[in-house]
Short mmCIF file of C-alpha atoms in Angstrom, two decimals:
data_model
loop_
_atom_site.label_atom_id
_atom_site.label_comp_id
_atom_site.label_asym_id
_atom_site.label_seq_id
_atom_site.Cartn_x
_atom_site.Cartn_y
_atom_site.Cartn_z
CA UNK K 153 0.00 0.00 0.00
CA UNK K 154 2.86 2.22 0.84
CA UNK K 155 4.60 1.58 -2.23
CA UNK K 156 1.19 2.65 -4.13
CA UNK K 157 0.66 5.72 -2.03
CA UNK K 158 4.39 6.60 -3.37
CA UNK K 159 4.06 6.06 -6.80
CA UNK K 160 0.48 7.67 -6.72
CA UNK K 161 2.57 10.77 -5.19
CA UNK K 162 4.93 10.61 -7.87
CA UNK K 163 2.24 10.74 -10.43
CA UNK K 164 0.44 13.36 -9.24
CA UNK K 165 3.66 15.25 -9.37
CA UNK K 166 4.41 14.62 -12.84
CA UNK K 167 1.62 15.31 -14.06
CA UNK K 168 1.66 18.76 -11.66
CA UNK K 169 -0.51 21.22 -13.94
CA UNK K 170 -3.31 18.87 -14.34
CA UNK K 171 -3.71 17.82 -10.90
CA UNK K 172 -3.78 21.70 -9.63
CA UNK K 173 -6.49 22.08 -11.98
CA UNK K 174 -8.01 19.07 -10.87
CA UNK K 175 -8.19 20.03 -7.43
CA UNK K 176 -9.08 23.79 -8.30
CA UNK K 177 -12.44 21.97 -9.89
CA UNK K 178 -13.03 19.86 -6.77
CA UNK K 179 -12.56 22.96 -4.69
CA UNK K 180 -14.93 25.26 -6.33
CA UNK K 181 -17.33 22.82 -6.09
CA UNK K 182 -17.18 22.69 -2.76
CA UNK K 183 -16.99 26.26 -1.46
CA UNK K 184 -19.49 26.67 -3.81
CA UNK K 185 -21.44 23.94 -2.32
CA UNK K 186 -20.67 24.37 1.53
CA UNK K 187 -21.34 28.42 0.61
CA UNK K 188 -24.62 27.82 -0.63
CA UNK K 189 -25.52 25.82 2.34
CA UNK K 190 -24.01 27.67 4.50
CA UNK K 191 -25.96 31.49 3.15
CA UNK K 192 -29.55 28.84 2.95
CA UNK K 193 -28.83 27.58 6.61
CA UNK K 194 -27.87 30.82 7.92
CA UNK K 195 -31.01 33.03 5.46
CA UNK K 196 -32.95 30.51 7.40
CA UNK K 197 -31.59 31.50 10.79
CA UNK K 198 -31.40 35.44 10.14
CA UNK K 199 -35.21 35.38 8.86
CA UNK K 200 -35.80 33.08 12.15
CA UNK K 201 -33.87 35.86 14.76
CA UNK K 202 -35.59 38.83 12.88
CA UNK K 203 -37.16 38.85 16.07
CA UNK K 204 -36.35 37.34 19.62
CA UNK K 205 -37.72 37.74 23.03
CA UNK K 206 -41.08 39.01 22.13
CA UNK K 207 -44.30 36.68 22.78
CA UNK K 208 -47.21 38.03 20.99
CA UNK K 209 -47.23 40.68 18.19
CA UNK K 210 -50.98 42.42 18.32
CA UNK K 211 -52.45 44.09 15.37
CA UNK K 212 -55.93 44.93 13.90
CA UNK K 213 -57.81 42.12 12.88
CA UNK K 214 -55.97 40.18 10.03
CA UNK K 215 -54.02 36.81 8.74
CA UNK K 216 -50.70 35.93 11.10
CA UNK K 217 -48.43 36.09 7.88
CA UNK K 218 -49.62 40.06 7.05
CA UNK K 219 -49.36 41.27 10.32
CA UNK K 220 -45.85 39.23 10.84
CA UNK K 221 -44.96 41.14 7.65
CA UNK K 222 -45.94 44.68 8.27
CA UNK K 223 -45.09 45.24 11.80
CA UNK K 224 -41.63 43.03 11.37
CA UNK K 225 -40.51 42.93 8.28
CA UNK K 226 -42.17 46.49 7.35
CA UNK K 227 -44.03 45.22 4.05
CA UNK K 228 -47.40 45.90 3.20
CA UNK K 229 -49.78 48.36 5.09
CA UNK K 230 -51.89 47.08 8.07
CA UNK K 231 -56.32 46.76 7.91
CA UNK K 232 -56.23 48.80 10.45
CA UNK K 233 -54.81 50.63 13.65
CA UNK K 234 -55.65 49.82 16.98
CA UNK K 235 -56.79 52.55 19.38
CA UNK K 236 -54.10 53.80 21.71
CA UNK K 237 -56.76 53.14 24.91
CA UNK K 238 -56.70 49.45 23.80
CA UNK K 239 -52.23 49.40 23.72
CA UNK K 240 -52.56 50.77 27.20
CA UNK K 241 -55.33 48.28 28.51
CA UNK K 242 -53.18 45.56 27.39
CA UNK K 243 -50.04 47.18 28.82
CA UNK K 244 -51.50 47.00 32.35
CA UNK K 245 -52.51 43.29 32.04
CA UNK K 246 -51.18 41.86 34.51
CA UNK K 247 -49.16 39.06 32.40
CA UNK K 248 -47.65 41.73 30.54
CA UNK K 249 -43.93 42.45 31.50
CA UNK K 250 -43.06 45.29 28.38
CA UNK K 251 -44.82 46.51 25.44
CA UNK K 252 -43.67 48.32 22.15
CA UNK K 253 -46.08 50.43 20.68
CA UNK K 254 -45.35 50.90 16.86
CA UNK K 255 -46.85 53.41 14.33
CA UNK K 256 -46.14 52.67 10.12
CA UNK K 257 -47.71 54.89 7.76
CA UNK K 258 -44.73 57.45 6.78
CA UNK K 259 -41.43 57.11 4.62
CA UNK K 260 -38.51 58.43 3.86
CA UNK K 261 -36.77 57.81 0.55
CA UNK K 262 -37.73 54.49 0.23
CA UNK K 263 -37.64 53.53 3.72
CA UNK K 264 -40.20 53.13 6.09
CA UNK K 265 -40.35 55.63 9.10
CA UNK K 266 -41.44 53.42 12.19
CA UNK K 267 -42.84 55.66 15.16
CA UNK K 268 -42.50 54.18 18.39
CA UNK K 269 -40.87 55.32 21.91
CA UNK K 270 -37.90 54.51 24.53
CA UNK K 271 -38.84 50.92 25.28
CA UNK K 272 -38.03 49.77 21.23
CA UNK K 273 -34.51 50.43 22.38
CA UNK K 274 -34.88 48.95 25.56
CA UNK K 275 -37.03 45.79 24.82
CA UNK K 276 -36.63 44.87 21.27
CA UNK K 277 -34.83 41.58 20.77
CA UNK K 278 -33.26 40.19 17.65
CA UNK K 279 -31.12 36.40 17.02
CA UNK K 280 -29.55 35.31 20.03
CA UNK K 281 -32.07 37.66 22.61
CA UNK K 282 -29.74 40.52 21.13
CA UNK K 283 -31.14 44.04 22.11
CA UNK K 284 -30.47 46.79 20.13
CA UNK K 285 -26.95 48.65 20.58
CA UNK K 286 -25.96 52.49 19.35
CA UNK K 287 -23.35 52.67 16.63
CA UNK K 288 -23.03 56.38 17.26
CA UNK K 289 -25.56 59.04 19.22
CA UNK K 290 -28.37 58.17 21.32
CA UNK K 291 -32.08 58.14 21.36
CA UNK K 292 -34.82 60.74 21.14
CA UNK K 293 -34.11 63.92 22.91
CA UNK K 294 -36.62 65.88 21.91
CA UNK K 295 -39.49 66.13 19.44
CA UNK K 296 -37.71 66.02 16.26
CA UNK K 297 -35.08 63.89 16.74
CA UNK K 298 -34.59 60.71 14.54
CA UNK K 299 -32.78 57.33 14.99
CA UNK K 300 -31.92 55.85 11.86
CA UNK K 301 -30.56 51.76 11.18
CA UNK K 302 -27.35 51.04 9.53
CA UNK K 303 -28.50 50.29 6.25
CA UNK K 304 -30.10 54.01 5.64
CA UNK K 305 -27.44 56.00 6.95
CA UNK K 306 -25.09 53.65 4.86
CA UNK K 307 -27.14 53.85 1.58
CA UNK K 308 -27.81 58.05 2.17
CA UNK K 309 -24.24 58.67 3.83
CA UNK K 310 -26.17 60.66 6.72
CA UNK K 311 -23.65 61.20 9.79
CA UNK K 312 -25.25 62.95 13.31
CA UNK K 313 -26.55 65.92 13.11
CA UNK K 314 -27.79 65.63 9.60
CA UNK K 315 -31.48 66.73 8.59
CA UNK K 316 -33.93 64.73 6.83
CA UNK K 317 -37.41 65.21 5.41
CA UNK K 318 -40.47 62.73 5.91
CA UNK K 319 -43.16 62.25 3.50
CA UNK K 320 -46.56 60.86 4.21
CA UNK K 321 -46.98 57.29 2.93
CA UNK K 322 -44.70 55.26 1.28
CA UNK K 323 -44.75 56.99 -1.62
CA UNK K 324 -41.89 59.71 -0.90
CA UNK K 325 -43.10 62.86 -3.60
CA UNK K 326 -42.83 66.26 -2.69
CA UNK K 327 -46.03 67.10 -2.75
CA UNK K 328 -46.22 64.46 -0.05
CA UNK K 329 -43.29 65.53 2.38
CA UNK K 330 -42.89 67.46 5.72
CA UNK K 331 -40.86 70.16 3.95
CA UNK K 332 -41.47 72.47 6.20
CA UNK K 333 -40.49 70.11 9.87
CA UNK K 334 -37.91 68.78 9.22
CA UNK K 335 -36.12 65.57 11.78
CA UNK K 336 -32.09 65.62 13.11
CA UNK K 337 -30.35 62.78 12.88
CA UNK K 338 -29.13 61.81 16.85
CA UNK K 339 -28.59 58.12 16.77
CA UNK K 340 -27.27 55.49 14.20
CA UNK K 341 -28.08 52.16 15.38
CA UNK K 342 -25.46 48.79 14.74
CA UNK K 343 -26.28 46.57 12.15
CA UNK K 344 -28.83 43.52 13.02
CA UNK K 345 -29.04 41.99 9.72
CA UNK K 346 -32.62 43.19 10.25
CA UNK K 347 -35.51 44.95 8.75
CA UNK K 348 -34.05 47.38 11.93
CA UNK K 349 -31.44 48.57 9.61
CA UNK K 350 -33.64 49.74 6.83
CA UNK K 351 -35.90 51.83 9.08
CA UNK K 352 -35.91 55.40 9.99
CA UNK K 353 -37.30 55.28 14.20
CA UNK K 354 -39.43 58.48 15.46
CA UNK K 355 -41.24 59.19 18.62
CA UNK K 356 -45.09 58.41 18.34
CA UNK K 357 -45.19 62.38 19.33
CA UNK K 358 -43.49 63.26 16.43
CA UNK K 359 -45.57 61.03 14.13
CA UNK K 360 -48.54 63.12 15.92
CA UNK K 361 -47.02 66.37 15.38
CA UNK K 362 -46.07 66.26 11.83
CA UNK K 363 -49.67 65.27 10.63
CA UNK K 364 -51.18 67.91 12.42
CA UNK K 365 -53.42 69.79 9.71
CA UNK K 366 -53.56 66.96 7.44
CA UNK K 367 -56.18 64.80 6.57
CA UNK K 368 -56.46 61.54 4.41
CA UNK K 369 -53.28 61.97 3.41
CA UNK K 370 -53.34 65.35 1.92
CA UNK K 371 -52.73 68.98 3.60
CA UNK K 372 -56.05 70.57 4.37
CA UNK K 373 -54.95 72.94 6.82
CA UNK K 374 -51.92 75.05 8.30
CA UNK K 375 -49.46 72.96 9.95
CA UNK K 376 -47.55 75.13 12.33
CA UNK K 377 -43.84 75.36 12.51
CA UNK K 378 -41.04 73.25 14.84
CA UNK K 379 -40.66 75.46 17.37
CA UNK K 380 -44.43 75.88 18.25
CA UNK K 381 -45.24 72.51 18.25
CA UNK K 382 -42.15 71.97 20.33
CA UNK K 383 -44.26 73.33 22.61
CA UNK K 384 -47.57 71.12 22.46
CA UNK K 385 -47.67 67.76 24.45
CA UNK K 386 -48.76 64.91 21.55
CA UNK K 387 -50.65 61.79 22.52
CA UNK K 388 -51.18 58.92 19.98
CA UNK K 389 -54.52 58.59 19.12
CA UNK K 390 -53.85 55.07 17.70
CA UNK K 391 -50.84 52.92 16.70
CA UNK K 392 -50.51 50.26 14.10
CA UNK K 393 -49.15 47.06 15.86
CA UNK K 394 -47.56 46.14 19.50
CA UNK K 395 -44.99 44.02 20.45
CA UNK K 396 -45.50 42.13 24.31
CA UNK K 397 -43.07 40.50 26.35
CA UNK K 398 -44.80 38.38 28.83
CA UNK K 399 -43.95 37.65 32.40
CA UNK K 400 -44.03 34.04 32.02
CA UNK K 401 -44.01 32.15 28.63
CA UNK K 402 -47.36 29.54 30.15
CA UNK K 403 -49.61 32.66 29.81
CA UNK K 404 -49.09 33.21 26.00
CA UNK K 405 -52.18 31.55 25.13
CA UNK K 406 -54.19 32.61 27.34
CA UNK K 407 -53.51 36.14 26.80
CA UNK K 408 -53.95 35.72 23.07
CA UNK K 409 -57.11 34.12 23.62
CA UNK K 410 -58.26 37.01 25.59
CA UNK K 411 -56.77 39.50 22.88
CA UNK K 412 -58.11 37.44 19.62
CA UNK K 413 -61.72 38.04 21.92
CA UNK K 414 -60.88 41.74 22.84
CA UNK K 415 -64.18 43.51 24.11
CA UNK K 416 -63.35 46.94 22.51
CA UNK K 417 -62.05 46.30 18.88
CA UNK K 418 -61.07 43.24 16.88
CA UNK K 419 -57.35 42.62 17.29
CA UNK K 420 -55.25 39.51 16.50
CA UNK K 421 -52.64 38.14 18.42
CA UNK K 422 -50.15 36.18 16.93
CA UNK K 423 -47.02 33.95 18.00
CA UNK K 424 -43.53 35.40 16.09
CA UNK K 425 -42.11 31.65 16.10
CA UNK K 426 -45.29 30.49 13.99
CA UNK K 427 -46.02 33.10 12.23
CA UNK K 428 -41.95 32.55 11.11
CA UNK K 429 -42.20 29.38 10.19
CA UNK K 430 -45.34 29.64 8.00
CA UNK K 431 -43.45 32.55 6.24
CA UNK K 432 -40.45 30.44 5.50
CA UNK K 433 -42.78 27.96 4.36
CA UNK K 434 -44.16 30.02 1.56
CA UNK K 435 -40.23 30.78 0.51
CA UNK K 436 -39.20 26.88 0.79
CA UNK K 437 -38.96 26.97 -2.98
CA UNK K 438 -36.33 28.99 -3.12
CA UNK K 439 -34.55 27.47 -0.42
CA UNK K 440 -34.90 24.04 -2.89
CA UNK K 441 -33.79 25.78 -5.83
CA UNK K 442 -30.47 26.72 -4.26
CA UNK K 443 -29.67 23.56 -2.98
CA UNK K 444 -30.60 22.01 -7.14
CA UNK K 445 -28.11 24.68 -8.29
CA UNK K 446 -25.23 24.04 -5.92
CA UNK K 447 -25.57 19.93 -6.49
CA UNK K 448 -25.24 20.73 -10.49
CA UNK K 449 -22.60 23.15 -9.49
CA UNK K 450 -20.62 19.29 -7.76
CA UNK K 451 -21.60 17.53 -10.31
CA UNK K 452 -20.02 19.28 -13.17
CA UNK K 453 -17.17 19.65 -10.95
CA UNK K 454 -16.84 16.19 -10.78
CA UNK K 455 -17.70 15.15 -14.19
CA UNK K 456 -14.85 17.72 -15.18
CA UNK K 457 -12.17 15.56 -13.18
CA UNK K 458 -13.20 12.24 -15.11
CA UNK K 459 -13.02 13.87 -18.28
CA UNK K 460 -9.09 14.91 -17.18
CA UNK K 461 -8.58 11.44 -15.75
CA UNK K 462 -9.82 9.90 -18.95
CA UNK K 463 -7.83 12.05 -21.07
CA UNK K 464 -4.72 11.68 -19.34
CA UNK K 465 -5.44 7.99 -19.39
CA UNK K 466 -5.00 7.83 -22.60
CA UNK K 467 -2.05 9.95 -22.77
CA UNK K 468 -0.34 7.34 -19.90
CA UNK K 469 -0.87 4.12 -21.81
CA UNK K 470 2.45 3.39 -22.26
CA UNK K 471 3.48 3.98 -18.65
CA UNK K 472 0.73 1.60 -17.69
CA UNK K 473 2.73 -0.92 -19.97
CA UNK K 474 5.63 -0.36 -18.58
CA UNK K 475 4.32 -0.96 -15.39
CA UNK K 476 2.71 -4.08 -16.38
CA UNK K 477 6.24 -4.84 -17.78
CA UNK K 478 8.04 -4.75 -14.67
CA UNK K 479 5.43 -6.77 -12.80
CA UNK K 480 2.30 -4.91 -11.92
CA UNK K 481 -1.16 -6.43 -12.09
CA UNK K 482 -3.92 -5.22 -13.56
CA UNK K 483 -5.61 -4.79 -10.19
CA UNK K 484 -2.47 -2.91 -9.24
CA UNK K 485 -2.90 -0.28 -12.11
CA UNK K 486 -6.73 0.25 -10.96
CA UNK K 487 -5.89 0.60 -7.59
CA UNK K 488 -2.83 3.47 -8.89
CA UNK K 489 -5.51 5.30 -10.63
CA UNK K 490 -8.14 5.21 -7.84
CA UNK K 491 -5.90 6.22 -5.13
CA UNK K 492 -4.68 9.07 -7.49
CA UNK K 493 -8.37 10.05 -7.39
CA UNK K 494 -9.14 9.90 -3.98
CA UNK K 495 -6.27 11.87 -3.22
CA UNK K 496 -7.35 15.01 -5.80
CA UNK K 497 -11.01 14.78 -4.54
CA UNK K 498 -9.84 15.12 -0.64
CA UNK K 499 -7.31 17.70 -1.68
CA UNK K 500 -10.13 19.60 -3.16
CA UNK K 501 -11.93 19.65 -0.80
CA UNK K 502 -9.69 21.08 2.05
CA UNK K 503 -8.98 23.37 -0.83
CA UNK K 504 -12.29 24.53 -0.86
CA UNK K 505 -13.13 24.31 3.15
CA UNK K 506 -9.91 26.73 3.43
CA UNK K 507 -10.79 28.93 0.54
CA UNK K 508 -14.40 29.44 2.28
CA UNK K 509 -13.71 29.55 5.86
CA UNK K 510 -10.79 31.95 4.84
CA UNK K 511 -13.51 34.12 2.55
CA UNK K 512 -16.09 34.48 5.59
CA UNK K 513 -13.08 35.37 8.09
CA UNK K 514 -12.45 38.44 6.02
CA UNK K 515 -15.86 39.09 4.59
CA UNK K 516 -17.59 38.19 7.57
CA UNK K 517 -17.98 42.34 8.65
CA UNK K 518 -18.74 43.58 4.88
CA UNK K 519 -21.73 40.95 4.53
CA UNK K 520 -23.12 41.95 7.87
CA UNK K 521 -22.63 45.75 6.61
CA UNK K 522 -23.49 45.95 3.01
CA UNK K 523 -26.06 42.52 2.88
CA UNK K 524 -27.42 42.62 6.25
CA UNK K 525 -26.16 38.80 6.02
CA UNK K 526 -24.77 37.30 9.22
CA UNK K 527 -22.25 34.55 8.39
CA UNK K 528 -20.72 33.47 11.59
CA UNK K 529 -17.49 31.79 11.08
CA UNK K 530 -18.07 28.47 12.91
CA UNK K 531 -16.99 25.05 12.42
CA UNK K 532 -19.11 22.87 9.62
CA UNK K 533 -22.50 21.41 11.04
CA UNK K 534 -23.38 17.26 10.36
CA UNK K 535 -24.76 18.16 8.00
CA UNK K 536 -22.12 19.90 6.02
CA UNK K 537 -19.78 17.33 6.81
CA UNK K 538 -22.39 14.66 5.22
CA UNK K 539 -22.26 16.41 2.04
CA UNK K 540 -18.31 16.86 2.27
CA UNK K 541 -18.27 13.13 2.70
CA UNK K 542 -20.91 12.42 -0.53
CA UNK K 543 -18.49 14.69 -2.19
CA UNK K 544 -15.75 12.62 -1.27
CA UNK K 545 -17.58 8.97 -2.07
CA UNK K 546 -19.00 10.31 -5.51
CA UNK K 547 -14.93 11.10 -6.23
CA UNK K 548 -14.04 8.01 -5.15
CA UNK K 549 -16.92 6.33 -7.45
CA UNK K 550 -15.88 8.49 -10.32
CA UNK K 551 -12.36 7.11 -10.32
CA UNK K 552 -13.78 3.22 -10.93
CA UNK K 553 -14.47 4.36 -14.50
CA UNK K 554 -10.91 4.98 -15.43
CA UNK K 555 -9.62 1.96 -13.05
CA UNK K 556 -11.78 -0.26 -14.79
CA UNK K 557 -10.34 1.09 -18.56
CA UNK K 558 -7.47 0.72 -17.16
CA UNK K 559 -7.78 -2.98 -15.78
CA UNK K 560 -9.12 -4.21 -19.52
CA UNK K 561 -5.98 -2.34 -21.38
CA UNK K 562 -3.59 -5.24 -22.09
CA UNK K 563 0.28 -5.19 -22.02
CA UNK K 564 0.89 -5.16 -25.73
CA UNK K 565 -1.94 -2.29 -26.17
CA UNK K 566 0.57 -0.16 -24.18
CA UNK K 567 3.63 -1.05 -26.55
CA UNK K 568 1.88 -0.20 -29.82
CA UNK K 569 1.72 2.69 -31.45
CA UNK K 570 -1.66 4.31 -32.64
CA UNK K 571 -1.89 6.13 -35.84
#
């Protein structure tokens, strides 16, 4: 065995140029592979951690999936608000530990404007029970101040102390926009990998105060200037969604029971974690067709290293004689050829496990920053291993097909020449 192992070696080496290309092949395939796995699993586990920590999510009366996807994810527009007297009945329940009050409904430049007060930075939870942490500057500090996620201030290049403009709806048109109040920039959160960073945060006061004098969504009146309604006190009159935290997890159905039956108005009361996974659900196709693409993406890998090994086979029929000349069996030759194959498939593969764990240790900051995608550099899960292993055996099977051509090619095929 040693003796094959050597001359395998020996090969390989002589045959130097063709084997590095070889095992480049192999190892695209499988960073391609294990990256594709690794952004599905870890797509999978971002969407998951969106949100953390929070038991119920209340809205107006709707499916779980639209009122996951407003109030979370910040797509679509809600069937209705809830009235602020219902967010503070539910507040004082006694099974309720915190709740986030959150008003959609405004925009700026493409990104929604969420209105909501202190606790959102105190309470709100994302992946591993993360709260949220201050890049730079700090919260509201008075009426018109604005805290603004990663993404936007990325995207717009705003810095602290920079102005910005909100216009009514999503639909950001200047005959839509609060020209005339406009919000200071005094906080930049840290990326989540969240809708978070693609949201523009203002006080529920301010979301009061700017509207003031308008009226389905058009200007009907005079809306007075900063500094006098600096000087008003602004209540919510209603809110679009909530977010609970409960004292103990055992009451979370029986508070949404009591919510889903709510005397006053018809609200809904949903569970993140289900909600969640009925989302991903609806996106599993995608998830599938990643996984097709990354198999075809081995297999052509693969099929390119038997069409080198063929090739070369041909080109190493006289060596095969002459190693059938000086006493090798057939069986011997196969077994030259197979180890020779088994050794550029594992090379290839530590190849690629290198080349992608090396990638995500110095992309790891710029995904999280300009993709919102958290790649953690850990060490491959069973199930990455598994396909590193089917990688390995389909190699390994690959390799019978020259073995075998070579086992059938006789001594004197070797010593003649072909015109």
């Amino acid at each position: 065995m040693k003796a094959l192992m050597l001359l395998a070696w020996q090969s390989l080496r002589n045959r130097k140029t063709t084997a590095i290309l070889t095992v480049l092949t192999i190892a695209i395939s499988t960073t391609l592979l294990l990256g594709v796995e690794k952004v599905r699993t870890q797509a999978k586990a971002s969407f998951a951690h969106t949100i953390s920590g929070t038991d119920l999510i209340v809205g107006a009366r709707s499916g779980q999936v639209n009122l996951l996807l407003y109030s979370v994810f910040r797509i679509g527009n809600a069937t209705n608000n809830i009235d602020w007297q219902s967010f503070q009945t539910l507040k004082a329940h006694k099974a309720v530990q915190w709740a986030i009050p959150i008003s959609l409904g405004d925009s700026h430049r493409g990104f929604r404007v969420i209105g909501t007060n202190e606790d959102y930075f105190k309470y709100y939870q994302y992946g591993q029970k993360q709260h949220l942490a201050f890049r730079q500057g700090s919260s509201f500090q008075s009426l018109f101040d604005t805290v603004i996620g990663a993404e936007v201030a990325r995207k717009l290049g705003y810095h602290i102390g920079d102005q910005i403009i909100i216009a009514h709806g999503i639909s950001d048109k200047k005959f839509t926009r609060h020209d005339n109040l406009p919000f200071t920039v005094t906080g930049i959160l840290a990326p989540t990998g969240t809708p978070v960073d693609r949201s523009v945060h203002v006080s529920l006061a301010a979301i009061e105060a700017i509207h003031v004098g308008w009226e389905s969504g058009a200007n009907f009146g005079h809306t007075p200037d900063a500094v006098a309604l600096s000087q008003q006190a602004f209540q919510p009159k209603q809110i679009t969604a909530a977010l609970l935290g409960l004292n103990s997890k055992i009451q979370t159905f029986a508070l949404q029971r009591y919510i889903n039956t709510f005397p006053d108005e018809p609200l809904s009361a949903i569970m993140p974690g289900i909600a969640l996974h009925e989302l991903w659900g609806m996106m599993s196709v995608a998830e599938q067709a990643l996984m097709v693409v990354s198999v075809f993406v081995v297999i052509a890998g693969l099929l390119g290293m038997l069409s080198s090994l063929l090739t070369s086979l041909n080109e190493r029929r006289r060596e095969m004689a002459i190693l059938r000349a000086t006493g090798a069996r057939p069986g011997w030759i196969a077994g030259l050829l197979f180890v020779e194959t088994t050794t550029l498939t594992l090379t290839g593969i530590v190849a690629g496990m290198l080349a992608l764990y090396s990638g995500l240790f110095l992309s790891h900051s710029w995904l999280l920053d300009t993709f919102g995608l958290y790649l953690p550099v850990q060490a491959p899960s069973s199930y990455e291993w598994l396909l590193m292993g089917m990688i390995l055996i389909a190699g390994m099977l690959t390799s019978l097909i020259p073995a075998l051509r070579a086992y059938r090619l006789s001594l004197a095929d070797g010593m003649t020449i072909r015109i």
